Amino acid sequence: ETIEFTAGLIGGAVGFAVGGPVLGAITAAMANYASKTDKEIGEVVQAVSKSSIEVYNYLATLDAKYEVLIKAQKSLEDALEKVKSSDKVDPETVKKVETALASTTSKIKEINTEYDIVGAGQTALGVIGDLVEKAVKKAGELNEEYKLTDKAQDALKGAVDKAKAAAK
C-alpha cells in the first residue's frame, strides 16, 4: 500500500508540474493504478516508488542522527557558557564540558564525512530523477498506444456535461 500511495504521489507531482492540477490528479490515479498491475509499467512505477521510499527513509535516518548531535552540541555550548560565566568556576568542570563539546563536534564532522550527506542526497535525487524520467517516457509511450489522455478527457468531459445537465 505504501508503494502504491507513493506511486500516486509521484505521478501526481509529475502531472501537476507538467500540466497543472487536472493532469496531476489524472496522473496520480494512473500511477497508482499502474503500480498495481503486473505489466512492465507497473514494475517501473513500483521501482520508482520503492526507490523513493528507500531514499526518504535513508535521509530521514541521517537527519535524525544529525539533528540529535546538533542539539547535543548546542546544549553543551550553552552549558559551557553558563559554567564559564559563573563566579566560582571549577577548571575541571570546564575541561569536562569542553571535552564533551569537542567530541560532539568531532562526531558531527565524522558523520558528515562518512555519510557524505550532501553528496548522498544529490546522488539519491539523481537516481530518482532518472527513474522518474523513465517512468514519464514509458507513460508517454503507453499514452500513445492506448490513448489514455483522450479517454480521461472524454470521461471528464462526460462527467462535467452530466453535472451541468443535473444543475439545470
CSV table of N, CA and C in Angstrom, one decimal:
chain,number,residue,atom,x,y,z
A,1,GLU,N,0.8,-1.2,0.0
A,1,GLU,CA,0.0,0.0,0.0
A,1,GLU,C,0.9,1.3,0.0
A,2,THR,N,2.0,1.2,0.7
A,2,THR,CA,2.8,2.4,0.8
A,2,THR,C,3.4,2.7,-0.6
A,3,ILE,N,3.8,1.6,-1.3
A,3,ILE,CA,4.4,1.8,-2.7
A,3,ILE,C,3.3,2.3,-3.6
A,4,GLU,N,2.1,1.9,-3.5
A,4,GLU,CA,1.0,2.4,-4.4
A,4,GLU,C,0.7,3.8,-4.0
A,5,PHE,N,0.7,4.2,-2.7
A,5,PHE,CA,0.5,5.6,-2.3
A,5,PHE,C,1.6,6.5,-2.9
A,6,THR,N,2.8,6.0,-2.7
A,6,THR,CA,4.0,6.8,-3.2
A,6,THR,C,3.9,6.9,-4.7
A,7,ALA,N,3.5,5.9,-5.4
A,7,ALA,CA,3.4,6.0,-6.9
A,7,ALA,C,2.4,7.1,-7.2
A,8,GLY,N,1.3,7.1,-6.5
A,8,GLY,CA,0.3,8.2,-6.7
A,8,GLY,C,0.8,9.5,-6.5
A,9,LEU,N,1.6,9.7,-5.4
A,9,LEU,CA,2.2,11.0,-5.1
A,9,LEU,C,3.1,11.4,-6.2
A,10,ILE,N,4.0,10.5,-6.6
A,10,ILE,CA,5.0,10.9,-7.6
A,10,ILE,C,4.3,11.2,-8.9
A,11,GLY,N,3.3,10.3,-9.3
A,11,GLY,CA,2.6,10.6,-10.5
A,11,GLY,C,1.9,11.9,-10.5
A,12,GLY,N,1.2,12.2,-9.3
A,12,GLY,CA,0.6,13.4,-9.2
A,12,GLY,C,1.5,14.6,-9.3
A,13,ALA,N,2.6,14.5,-8.7
A,13,ALA,CA,3.6,15.6,-8.7
A,13,ALA,C,4.1,15.9,-10.1
A,14,VAL,N,4.4,14.8,-10.8
A,14,VAL,CA,4.9,14.9,-12.2
A,14,VAL,C,3.8,15.5,-13.1
A,15,GLY,N,2.6,15.0,-12.9
A,15,GLY,CA,1.4,15.5,-13.7
A,15,GLY,C,1.1,17.0,-13.4
A,16,PHE,N,1.2,17.3,-12.1
A,16,PHE,CA,1.0,18.7,-11.7
A,16,PHE,C,2.0,19.6,-12.3
A,17,ALA,N,3.3,19.2,-12.3
A,17,ALA,CA,4.4,20.0,-12.8
A,17,ALA,C,4.2,20.2,-14.3
A,18,VAL,N,3.8,19.2,-15.0
A,18,VAL,CA,3.7,19.2,-16.5
A,18,VAL,C,2.4,19.9,-16.9
A,19,GLY,N,1.3,19.6,-16.3
A,19,GLY,CA,0.0,20.2,-16.8
A,19,GLY,C,-1.0,20.7,-15.8
A,20,GLY,N,-0.6,21.0,-14.6
A,20,GLY,CA,-1.5,21.6,-13.7
A,20,GLY,C,-2.3,20.5,-12.8
A,21,PRO,N,-3.2,21.0,-12.1
A,21,PRO,CA,-3.9,20.2,-11.1
A,21,PRO,C,-4.8,19.1,-11.8
A,22,VAL,N,-5.4,19.3,-12.9
A,22,VAL,CA,-6.2,18.3,-13.5
A,22,VAL,C,-5.3,17.1,-14.0
A,23,LEU,N,-4.3,17.4,-14.7
A,23,LEU,CA,-3.4,16.4,-15.2
A,23,LEU,C,-2.7,15.7,-14.0
A,24,GLY,N,-2.4,16.5,-12.9
A,24,GLY,CA,-1.9,15.9,-11.7
A,24,GLY,C,-2.8,14.9,-11.1
A,25,ALA,N,-4.0,15.2,-11.0
A,25,ALA,CA,-5.0,14.2,-10.5
A,25,ALA,C,-5.1,12.9,-11.4
A,26,ILE,N,-5.1,13.2,-12.7
A,26,ILE,CA,-5.2,12.1,-13.6
A,26,ILE,C,-3.9,11.2,-13.5
A,27,THR,N,-2.8,11.8,-13.5
A,27,THR,CA,-1.5,11.0,-13.5
A,27,THR,C,-1.3,10.3,-12.1
A,28,ALA,N,-1.8,10.9,-11.1
A,28,ALA,CA,-1.8,10.3,-9.8
A,28,ALA,C,-2.6,9.0,-9.8
A,29,ALA,N,-3.8,9.1,-10.3
A,29,ALA,CA,-4.7,7.9,-10.4
A,29,ALA,C,-4.0,6.9,-11.3
A,30,MET,N,-3.5,7.3,-12.5
A,30,MET,CA,-2.9,6.4,-13.4
A,30,MET,C,-1.6,5.7,-12.8
A,31,ALA,N,-0.8,6.5,-12.1
A,31,ALA,CA,0.4,5.9,-11.5
A,31,ALA,C,0.0,4.9,-10.4
A,32,ASN,N,-1.0,5.3,-9.6
A,32,ASN,CA,-1.5,4.4,-8.6
A,32,ASN,C,-2.0,3.1,-9.2
A,33,TYR,N,-2.8,3.2,-10.2
A,33,TYR,CA,-3.3,2.0,-10.9
A,33,TYR,C,-2.2,1.2,-11.5
A,34,ALA,N,-1.3,1.9,-12.1
A,34,ALA,CA,-0.2,1.2,-12.8
A,34,ALA,C,0.7,0.4,-11.8
A,35,SER,N,0.8,0.9,-10.6
A,35,SER,CA,1.6,0.3,-9.6
A,35,SER,C,1.0,-1.1,-9.1
A,36,LYS,N,-0.3,-1.2,-9.4
A,36,LYS,CA,-1.0,-2.4,-9.0
A,36,LYS,C,-1.0,-3.5,-10.1
A,37,THR,N,-0.5,-3.2,-11.3
A,37,THR,CA,-0.5,-4.1,-12.4
A,37,THR,C,0.8,-4.9,-12.5
A,38,ASP,N,0.7,-6.0,-13.2
A,38,ASP,CA,1.9,-6.9,-13.3
A,38,ASP,C,2.7,-6.5,-14.6
A,39,LYS,N,2.2,-5.6,-15.4
A,39,LYS,CA,2.8,-5.2,-16.7
A,39,LYS,C,4.1,-4.4,-16.4
A,40,GLU,N,4.8,-4.2,-17.5
A,40,GLU,CA,6.1,-3.5,-17.4
A,40,GLU,C,6.0,-2.2,-16.8
A,41,ILE,N,5.0,-1.4,-17.1
A,41,ILE,CA,4.8,-0.1,-16.5
A,41,ILE,C,4.6,-0.2,-15.0
A,42,GLY,N,3.9,-1.2,-14.6
A,42,GLY,CA,3.7,-1.4,-13.1
A,42,GLY,C,5.1,-1.7,-12.4
A,43,GLU,N,5.9,-2.4,-13.1
A,43,GLU,CA,7.2,-2.7,-12.5
A,43,GLU,C,8.1,-1.4,-12.4
A,44,VAL,N,8.0,-0.6,-13.4
A,44,VAL,CA,8.8,0.7,-13.4
A,44,VAL,C,8.2,1.6,-12.3
A,45,VAL,N,6.9,1.7,-12.3
A,45,VAL,CA,6.3,2.6,-11.3
A,45,VAL,C,6.6,2.1,-9.9
A,46,GLN,N,6.6,0.8,-9.7
A,46,GLN,CA,6.9,0.2,-8.3
A,46,GLN,C,8.4,0.4,-8.0
A,47,ALA,N,9.3,0.3,-9.0
A,47,ALA,CA,10.7,0.5,-8.8
A,47,ALA,C,10.9,2.0,-8.4
A,48,VAL,N,10.3,2.9,-9.1
A,48,VAL,CA,10.4,4.3,-8.7
A,48,VAL,C,9.9,4.6,-7.3
A,49,SER,N,8.8,4.0,-7.0
A,49,SER,CA,8.2,4.2,-5.7
A,49,SER,C,9.1,3.6,-4.6
A,50,LYS,N,9.5,2.4,-4.8
A,50,LYS,CA,10.4,1.8,-3.8
A,50,LYS,C,11.7,2.6,-3.6
A,51,SER,N,12.3,3.0,-4.7
A,51,SER,CA,13.5,3.8,-4.5
A,51,SER,C,13.2,5.1,-3.8
A,52,SER,N,12.1,5.7,-4.1
A,52,SER,CA,11.8,7.0,-3.4
A,52,SER,C,11.6,6.8,-1.9
A,53,ILE,N,10.9,5.7,-1.5
A,53,ILE,CA,10.7,5.4,-0.1
A,53,ILE,C,12.1,5.1,0.6
A,54,GLU,N,12.9,4.3,-0.1
A,54,GLU,CA,14.2,4.0,0.5
A,54,GLU,C,15.1,5.2,0.7
A,55,VAL,N,15.1,6.1,-0.3
A,55,VAL,CA,15.9,7.3,-0.2
A,55,VAL,C,15.3,8.2,0.9
A,56,TYR,N,14.0,8.3,1.0
A,56,TYR,CA,13.4,9.1,2.0
A,56,TYR,C,13.8,8.5,3.4
A,57,ASN,N,13.7,7.2,3.6
A,57,ASN,CA,14.0,6.6,4.9
A,57,ASN,C,15.4,6.8,5.2
A,58,TYR,N,16.3,6.6,4.2
A,58,TYR,CA,17.8,6.8,4.5
A,58,TYR,C,18.1,8.3,4.9
A,59,LEU,N,17.5,9.2,4.2
A,59,LEU,CA,17.7,10.6,4.5
A,59,LEU,C,17.1,11.0,5.8
A,60,ALA,N,16.0,10.4,6.2
A,60,ALA,CA,15.3,10.7,7.4
A,60,ALA,C,16.2,10.2,8.6
A,61,THR,N,16.8,9.0,8.4
A,61,THR,CA,17.6,8.4,9.4
A,61,THR,C,18.9,9.3,9.7
A,62,LEU,N,19.5,9.7,8.6
A,62,LEU,CA,20.6,10.6,8.7
A,62,LEU,C,20.3,11.9,9.3
A,63,ASP,N,19.1,12.4,8.9
A,63,ASP,CA,18.7,13.7,9.5
A,63,ASP,C,18.5,13.6,11.0
A,64,ALA,N,17.9,12.5,11.4
A,64,ALA,CA,17.6,12.2,12.9
A,64,ALA,C,19.0,12.2,13.6
A,65,LYS,N,19.9,11.4,13.1
A,65,LYS,CA,21.2,11.3,13.8
A,65,LYS,C,21.9,12.7,13.8
A,66,TYR,N,21.9,13.4,12.7
A,66,TYR,CA,22.5,14.7,12.6
A,66,TYR,C,21.8,15.7,13.6
A,67,GLU,N,20.5,15.7,13.6
A,67,GLU,CA,19.7,16.6,14.4
A,67,GLU,C,20.0,16.4,15.9
A,68,VAL,N,20.1,15.1,16.3
A,68,VAL,CA,20.4,14.8,17.7
A,68,VAL,C,21.7,15.4,18.1
A,69,LEU,N,22.7,15.2,17.3
A,69,LEU,CA,24.1,15.6,17.6
A,69,LEU,C,24.1,17.2,17.6
A,70,ILE,N,23.4,17.8,16.7
A,70,ILE,CA,23.4,19.3,16.7
A,70,ILE,C,22.8,19.8,18.0
A,71,LYS,N,21.7,19.2,18.4
A,71,LYS,CA,21.0,19.6,19.6
A,71,LYS,C,22.0,19.4,20.8
A,72,ALA,N,22.7,18.3,20.8
A,72,ALA,CA,23.6,18.0,21.9
A,72,ALA,C,24.7,19.0,21.9
A,73,GLN,N,25.2,19.4,20.7
A,73,GLN,CA,26.3,20.4,20.6
A,73,GLN,C,25.8,21.7,21.2
A,74,LYS,N,24.6,22.1,20.8
A,74,LYS,CA,24.1,23.4,21.3
A,74,LYS,C,23.9,23.4,22.8
A,75,SER,N,23.4,22.3,23.3
A,75,SER,CA,23.2,22.1,24.7
A,75,SER,C,24.6,22.2,25.5
A,76,LEU,N,25.6,21.6,24.9
A,76,LEU,CA,26.9,21.6,25.6
A,76,LEU,C,27.5,23.0,25.5
A,77,GLU,N,27.3,23.7,24.3
A,77,GLU,CA,27.8,25.1,24.2
A,77,GLU,C,27.1,26.0,25.2
A,78,ASP,N,25.8,25.8,25.4
A,78,ASP,CA,25.1,26.6,26.4
A,78,ASP,C,25.6,26.3,27.8
A,79,ALA,N,25.8,25.1,28.1
A,79,ALA,CA,26.3,24.7,29.4
A,79,ALA,C,27.7,25.2,29.7
A,80,LEU,N,28.6,25.2,28.6
A,80,LEU,CA,29.9,25.7,28.8
A,80,LEU,C,29.9,27.2,29.1
A,81,GLU,N,29.0,28.0,28.4
A,81,GLU,CA,28.9,29.4,28.6
A,81,GLU,C,28.4,29.7,30.0
A,82,LYS,N,27.5,28.9,30.5
A,82,LYS,CA,27.0,29.1,31.9
A,82,LYS,C,28.1,28.8,32.9
A,83,VAL,N,28.8,27.7,32.7
A,83,VAL,CA,29.9,27.4,33.6
A,83,VAL,C,31.0,28.5,33.6
A,84,LYS,N,31.3,28.9,32.5
A,84,LYS,CA,32.4,30.0,32.4
A,84,LYS,C,31.9,31.3,33.0
A,85,SER,N,30.6,31.6,32.9
A,85,SER,CA,30.2,32.9,33.4
A,85,SER,C,29.9,32.9,34.9
A,86,SER,N,29.9,31.7,35.5
A,86,SER,CA,29.6,31.7,37.0
A,86,SER,C,30.8,32.2,37.7
A,87,ASP,N,30.5,32.7,39.0
A,87,ASP,CA,31.6,33.3,39.8
A,87,ASP,C,32.7,32.3,40.2
A,88,LYS,N,32.2,31.1,40.6
A,88,LYS,CA,33.1,30.1,41.1
A,88,LYS,C,33.2,29.0,40.0
A,89,VAL,N,34.2,29.1,39.2
A,89,VAL,CA,34.4,28.2,38.1
A,89,VAL,C,35.4,27.1,38.5
A,90,ASP,N,35.0,25.9,38.4
A,90,ASP,CA,35.9,24.8,38.6
A,90,ASP,C,36.6,24.4,37.3
A,91,PRO,N,37.9,24.6,37.2
A,91,PRO,CA,38.6,24.3,35.9
A,91,PRO,C,38.3,22.9,35.4
A,92,GLU,N,38.2,21.9,36.3
A,92,GLU,CA,37.9,20.6,35.9
A,92,GLU,C,36.6,20.4,35.2
A,93,THR,N,35.6,21.1,35.7
A,93,THR,CA,34.2,21.1,35.1
A,93,THR,C,34.3,21.7,33.7
A,94,VAL,N,35.0,22.8,33.6
A,94,VAL,CA,35.1,23.5,32.3
A,94,VAL,C,35.8,22.5,31.3
A,95,LYS,N,36.8,21.9,31.8
A,95,LYS,CA,37.6,21.0,30.9
A,95,LYS,C,36.7,19.8,30.4
A,96,LYS,N,35.8,19.2,31.3
A,96,LYS,CA,34.9,18.1,31.0
A,96,LYS,C,33.9,18.6,30.0
A,97,VAL,N,33.3,19.8,30.1
A,97,VAL,CA,32.3,20.3,29.2
A,97,VAL,C,33.0,20.5,27.8
A,98,GLU,N,34.2,21.1,27.9
A,98,GLU,CA,34.9,21.4,26.6
A,98,GLU,C,35.3,20.1,25.9
A,99,THR,N,35.6,19.1,26.6
A,99,THR,CA,36.0,17.8,26.0
A,99,THR,C,34.7,17.1,25.4
A,100,ALA,N,33.6,17.2,26.1
A,100,ALA,CA,32.3,16.7,25.6
A,100,ALA,C,31.9,17.4,24.3
A,101,LEU,N,32.1,18.7,24.3
A,101,LEU,CA,31.7,19.6,23.2
A,101,LEU,C,32.6,19.2,22.0
A,102,ALA,N,33.9,19.1,22.2
A,102,ALA,CA,34.8,18.7,21.1
A,102,ALA,C,34.5,17.3,20.6
A,103,SER,N,34.1,16.4,21.4
A,103,SER,CA,33.8,15.1,21.0
A,103,SER,C,32.5,15.1,20.1
A,104,THR,N,31.5,15.9,20.5
A,104,THR,CA,30.3,16.0,19.8
A,104,THR,C,30.5,16.7,18.4
A,105,THR,N,31.3,17.7,18.4
A,105,THR,CA,31.6,18.4,17.2
A,105,THR,C,32.4,17.5,16.2
A,106,SER,N,33.3,16.7,16.8
A,106,SER,CA,34.0,15.7,16.0
A,106,SER,C,33.1,14.7,15.4
A,107,LYS,N,32.1,14.2,16.2
A,107,LYS,CA,31.2,13.2,15.7
A,107,LYS,C,30.3,13.8,14.6
A,108,ILE,N,29.9,15.0,14.7
A,108,ILE,CA,29.2,15.7,13.6
A,108,ILE,C,30.0,15.7,12.3
A,109,LYS,N,31.2,16.1,12.4
A,109,LYS,CA,32.1,16.1,11.2
A,109,LYS,C,32.3,14.7,10.7
A,110,GLU,N,32.4,13.7,11.6
A,110,GLU,CA,32.6,12.3,11.2
A,110,GLU,C,31.4,11.8,10.4
A,111,ILE,N,30.2,12.1,10.9
A,111,ILE,CA,29.0,11.7,10.2
A,111,ILE,C,28.9,12.4,8.8
A,112,ASN,N,29.2,13.7,8.8
A,112,ASN,CA,29.2,14.4,7.6
A,112,ASN,C,30.2,13.8,6.6
A,113,THR,N,31.3,13.4,7.0
A,113,THR,CA,32.3,12.9,6.1
A,113,THR,C,32.0,11.4,5.7
A,114,GLU,N,31.6,10.6,6.7
A,114,GLU,CA,31.3,9.2,6.5
A,114,GLU,C,30.1,9.0,5.5
A,115,TYR,N,29.1,9.7,5.8
A,115,TYR,CA,27.8,9.5,5.0
A,115,TYR,C,27.7,10.5,3.8
A,116,ASP,N,28.6,11.5,3.8
A,116,ASP,CA,28.6,12.5,2.7
A,116,ASP,C,27.2,12.9,2.5
A,117,ILE,N,26.6,13.5,3.5
A,117,ILE,CA,25.1,13.8,3.4
A,117,ILE,C,24.7,14.6,2.2
A,118,VAL,N,25.5,15.6,1.9
A,118,VAL,CA,25.1,16.4,0.7
A,118,VAL,C,25.3,15.6,-0.6
A,119,GLY,N,26.4,14.8,-0.7
A,119,GLY,CA,26.7,14.0,-1.9
A,119,GLY,C,25.7,12.9,-2.0
A,120,ALA,N,25.3,12.3,-0.9
A,120,ALA,CA,24.3,11.2,-0.9
A,120,ALA,C,23.0,11.7,-1.3
A,121,GLY,N,22.6,12.9,-0.8
A,121,GLY,CA,21.3,13.5,-1.2
A,121,GLY,C,21.3,13.8,-2.7
A,122,GLN,N,22.4,14.3,-3.2
A,122,GLN,CA,22.4,14.6,-4.7
A,122,GLN,C,22.4,13.4,-5.5
A,123,THR,N,23.1,12.3,-5.1
A,123,THR,CA,23.1,11.1,-5.8
A,123,THR,C,21.7,10.5,-5.8
A,124,ALA,N,21.1,10.5,-4.6
A,124,ALA,CA,19.7,9.9,-4.4
A,124,ALA,C,18.7,10.7,-5.3
A,125,LEU,N,18.8,12.0,-5.3
A,125,LEU,CA,17.9,12.7,-6.1
A,125,LEU,C,18.2,12.5,-7.6
A,126,GLY,N,19.4,12.3,-8.0
A,126,GLY,CA,19.7,12.0,-9.4
A,126,GLY,C,19.1,10.6,-9.8
A,127,VAL,N,19.2,9.6,-8.9
A,127,VAL,CA,18.7,8.3,-9.2
A,127,VAL,C,17.2,8.4,-9.4
A,128,ILE,N,16.5,9.1,-8.4
A,128,ILE,CA,15.1,9.3,-8.5
A,128,ILE,C,14.7,10.0,-9.8
A,129,GLY,N,15.5,11.0,-10.1
A,129,GLY,CA,15.2,11.8,-11.4
A,129,GLY,C,15.3,10.9,-12.6
A,130,ASP,N,16.3,10.0,-12.6
A,130,ASP,CA,16.4,9.1,-13.8
A,130,ASP,C,15.2,8.1,-13.8
A,131,LEU,N,14.8,7.6,-12.7
A,131,LEU,CA,13.7,6.7,-12.6
A,131,LEU,C,12.4,7.4,-13.0
A,132,VAL,N,12.2,8.6,-12.5
A,132,VAL,CA,11.0,9.4,-12.9
A,132,VAL,C,11.0,9.7,-14.4
A,133,GLU,N,12.2,10.0,-14.9
A,133,GLU,CA,12.3,10.3,-16.4
A,133,GLU,C,11.9,9.0,-17.2
A,134,LYS,N,12.4,7.8,-16.7
A,134,LYS,CA,12.0,6.6,-17.4
A,134,LYS,C,10.5,6.3,-17.3
A,135,ALA,N,10.0,6.6,-16.1
A,135,ALA,CA,8.5,6.4,-15.9
A,135,ALA,C,7.7,7.3,-16.8
A,136,VAL,N,8.1,8.6,-16.9
A,136,VAL,CA,7.4,9.5,-17.7
A,136,VAL,C,7.5,9.1,-19.2
A,137,LYS,N,8.6,8.7,-19.6
A,137,LYS,CA,8.7,8.2,-21.0
A,137,LYS,C,7.8,7.0,-21.3
A,138,LYS,N,7.9,6.1,-20.3
A,138,LYS,CA,7.0,4.9,-20.5
A,138,LYS,C,5.6,5.3,-20.5
A,139,ALA,N,5.2,6.2,-19.6
A,139,ALA,CA,3.8,6.6,-19.5
A,139,ALA,C,3.4,7.3,-20.8
A,140,GLY,N,4.3,8.1,-21.4
A,140,GLY,CA,4.1,8.7,-22.7
A,140,GLY,C,3.9,7.7,-23.8
A,141,GLU,N,4.7,6.6,-23.8
A,141,GLU,CA,4.5,5.5,-24.8
A,141,GLU,C,3.2,4.8,-24.6
A,142,LEU,N,2.8,4.5,-23.4
A,142,LEU,CA,1.6,3.9,-23.1
A,142,LEU,C,0.4,4.8,-23.5
A,143,ASN,N,0.6,6.1,-23.3
A,143,ASN,CA,-0.5,7.0,-23.6
A,143,ASN,C,-0.7,7.0,-25.1
A,144,GLU,N,0.5,7.0,-25.9
A,144,GLU,CA,0.4,7.0,-27.3
A,144,GLU,C,-0.3,5.7,-27.8
A,145,GLU,N,0.0,4.6,-27.2
A,145,GLU,CA,-0.5,3.3,-27.6
A,145,GLU,C,-2.0,3.2,-27.2
A,146,TYR,N,-2.4,3.5,-26.0
A,146,TYR,CA,-3.7,3.3,-25.6
A,146,TYR,C,-4.6,4.5,-25.5
A,147,LYS,N,-4.0,5.7,-25.9
A,147,LYS,CA,-4.8,7.0,-25.9
A,147,LYS,C,-5.4,7.2,-24.5
A,148,LEU,N,-4.7,7.1,-23.4
A,148,LEU,CA,-5.2,7.2,-22.1
A,148,LEU,C,-5.6,8.6,-21.8
A,149,THR,N,-4.9,9.6,-22.3
A,149,THR,CA,-5.2,11.0,-22.0
A,149,THR,C,-6.6,11.4,-22.7
A,150,ASP,N,-6.7,10.9,-23.9
A,150,ASP,CA,-8.0,11.2,-24.6
A,150,ASP,C,-9.2,10.5,-23.9
A,151,LYS,N,-9.0,9.3,-23.4
A,151,LYS,CA,-10.0,8.6,-22.7
A,151,LYS,C,-10.4,9.3,-21.4
A,152,ALA,N,-9.3,9.8,-20.7
A,152,ALA,CA,-9.5,10.5,-19.4
A,152,ALA,C,-10.3,11.9,-19.7
A,153,GLN,N,-9.9,12.6,-20.8
A,153,GLN,CA,-10.5,13.8,-21.1
A,153,GLN,C,-12.0,13.6,-21.5
A,154,ASP,N,-12.3,12.5,-22.2
A,154,ASP,CA,-13.6,12.2,-22.6
A,154,ASP,C,-14.5,11.9,-21.3
A,155,ALA,N,-13.9,11.1,-20.4
A,155,ALA,CA,-14.6,10.8,-19.2
A,155,ALA,C,-14.9,12.0,-18.4
A,156,LEU,N,-13.9,12.9,-18.3
A,156,LEU,CA,-14.0,14.1,-17.5
A,156,LEU,C,-15.1,15.0,-18.2
A,157,LYS,N,-15.0,15.1,-19.5
A,157,LYS,CA,-16.0,16.0,-20.2
A,157,LYS,C,-17.4,15.4,-20.0
A,158,GLY,N,-17.5,14.1,-20.1
A,158,GLY,CA,-18.8,13.5,-19.8
A,158,GLY,C,-19.4,13.8,-18.4
A,159,ALA,N,-18.5,13.7,-17.4
A,159,ALA,CA,-18.9,14.0,-16.1
A,159,ALA,C,-19.3,15.4,-15.9
A,160,VAL,N,-18.6,16.3,-16.5
A,160,VAL,CA,-18.9,17.8,-16.5
A,160,VAL,C,-20.2,18.0,-17.2
A,161,ASP,N,-20.4,17.4,-18.3
A,161,ASP,CA,-21.7,17.6,-19.0
A,161,ASP,C,-22.9,17.1,-18.2
A,162,LYS,N,-22.7,15.9,-17.5
A,162,LYS,CA,-23.8,15.4,-16.7
A,162,LYS,C,-24.0,16.3,-15.5
A,163,ALA,N,-23.0,16.8,-14.9
A,163,ALA,CA,-23.1,17.8,-13.8
A,163,ALA,C,-23.9,19.0,-14.2
A,164,LYS,N,-23.6,19.5,-15.4
A,164,LYS,CA,-24.2,20.7,-16.0
A,164,LYS,C,-25.7,20.4,-16.2
A,165,ALA,N,-26.0,19.2,-16.8
A,165,ALA,CA,-27.4,18.8,-17.1
A,165,ALA,C,-28.2,18.7,-15.8
A,166,ALA,N,-27.5,18.1,-14.8
A,166,ALA,CA,-28.2,17.9,-13.5
A,166,ALA,C,-28.4,19.3,-12.8
A,167,ALA,N,-27.6,20.2,-13.0
A,167,ALA,CA,-27.7,21.5,-12.4
A,167,ALA,C,-28.8,22.4,-12.9
A,168,LYS,N,-29.3,22.1,-14.2
A,168,LYS,CA,-30.3,22.9,-14.8
A,168,LYS,C,-31.6,22.6,-14.3
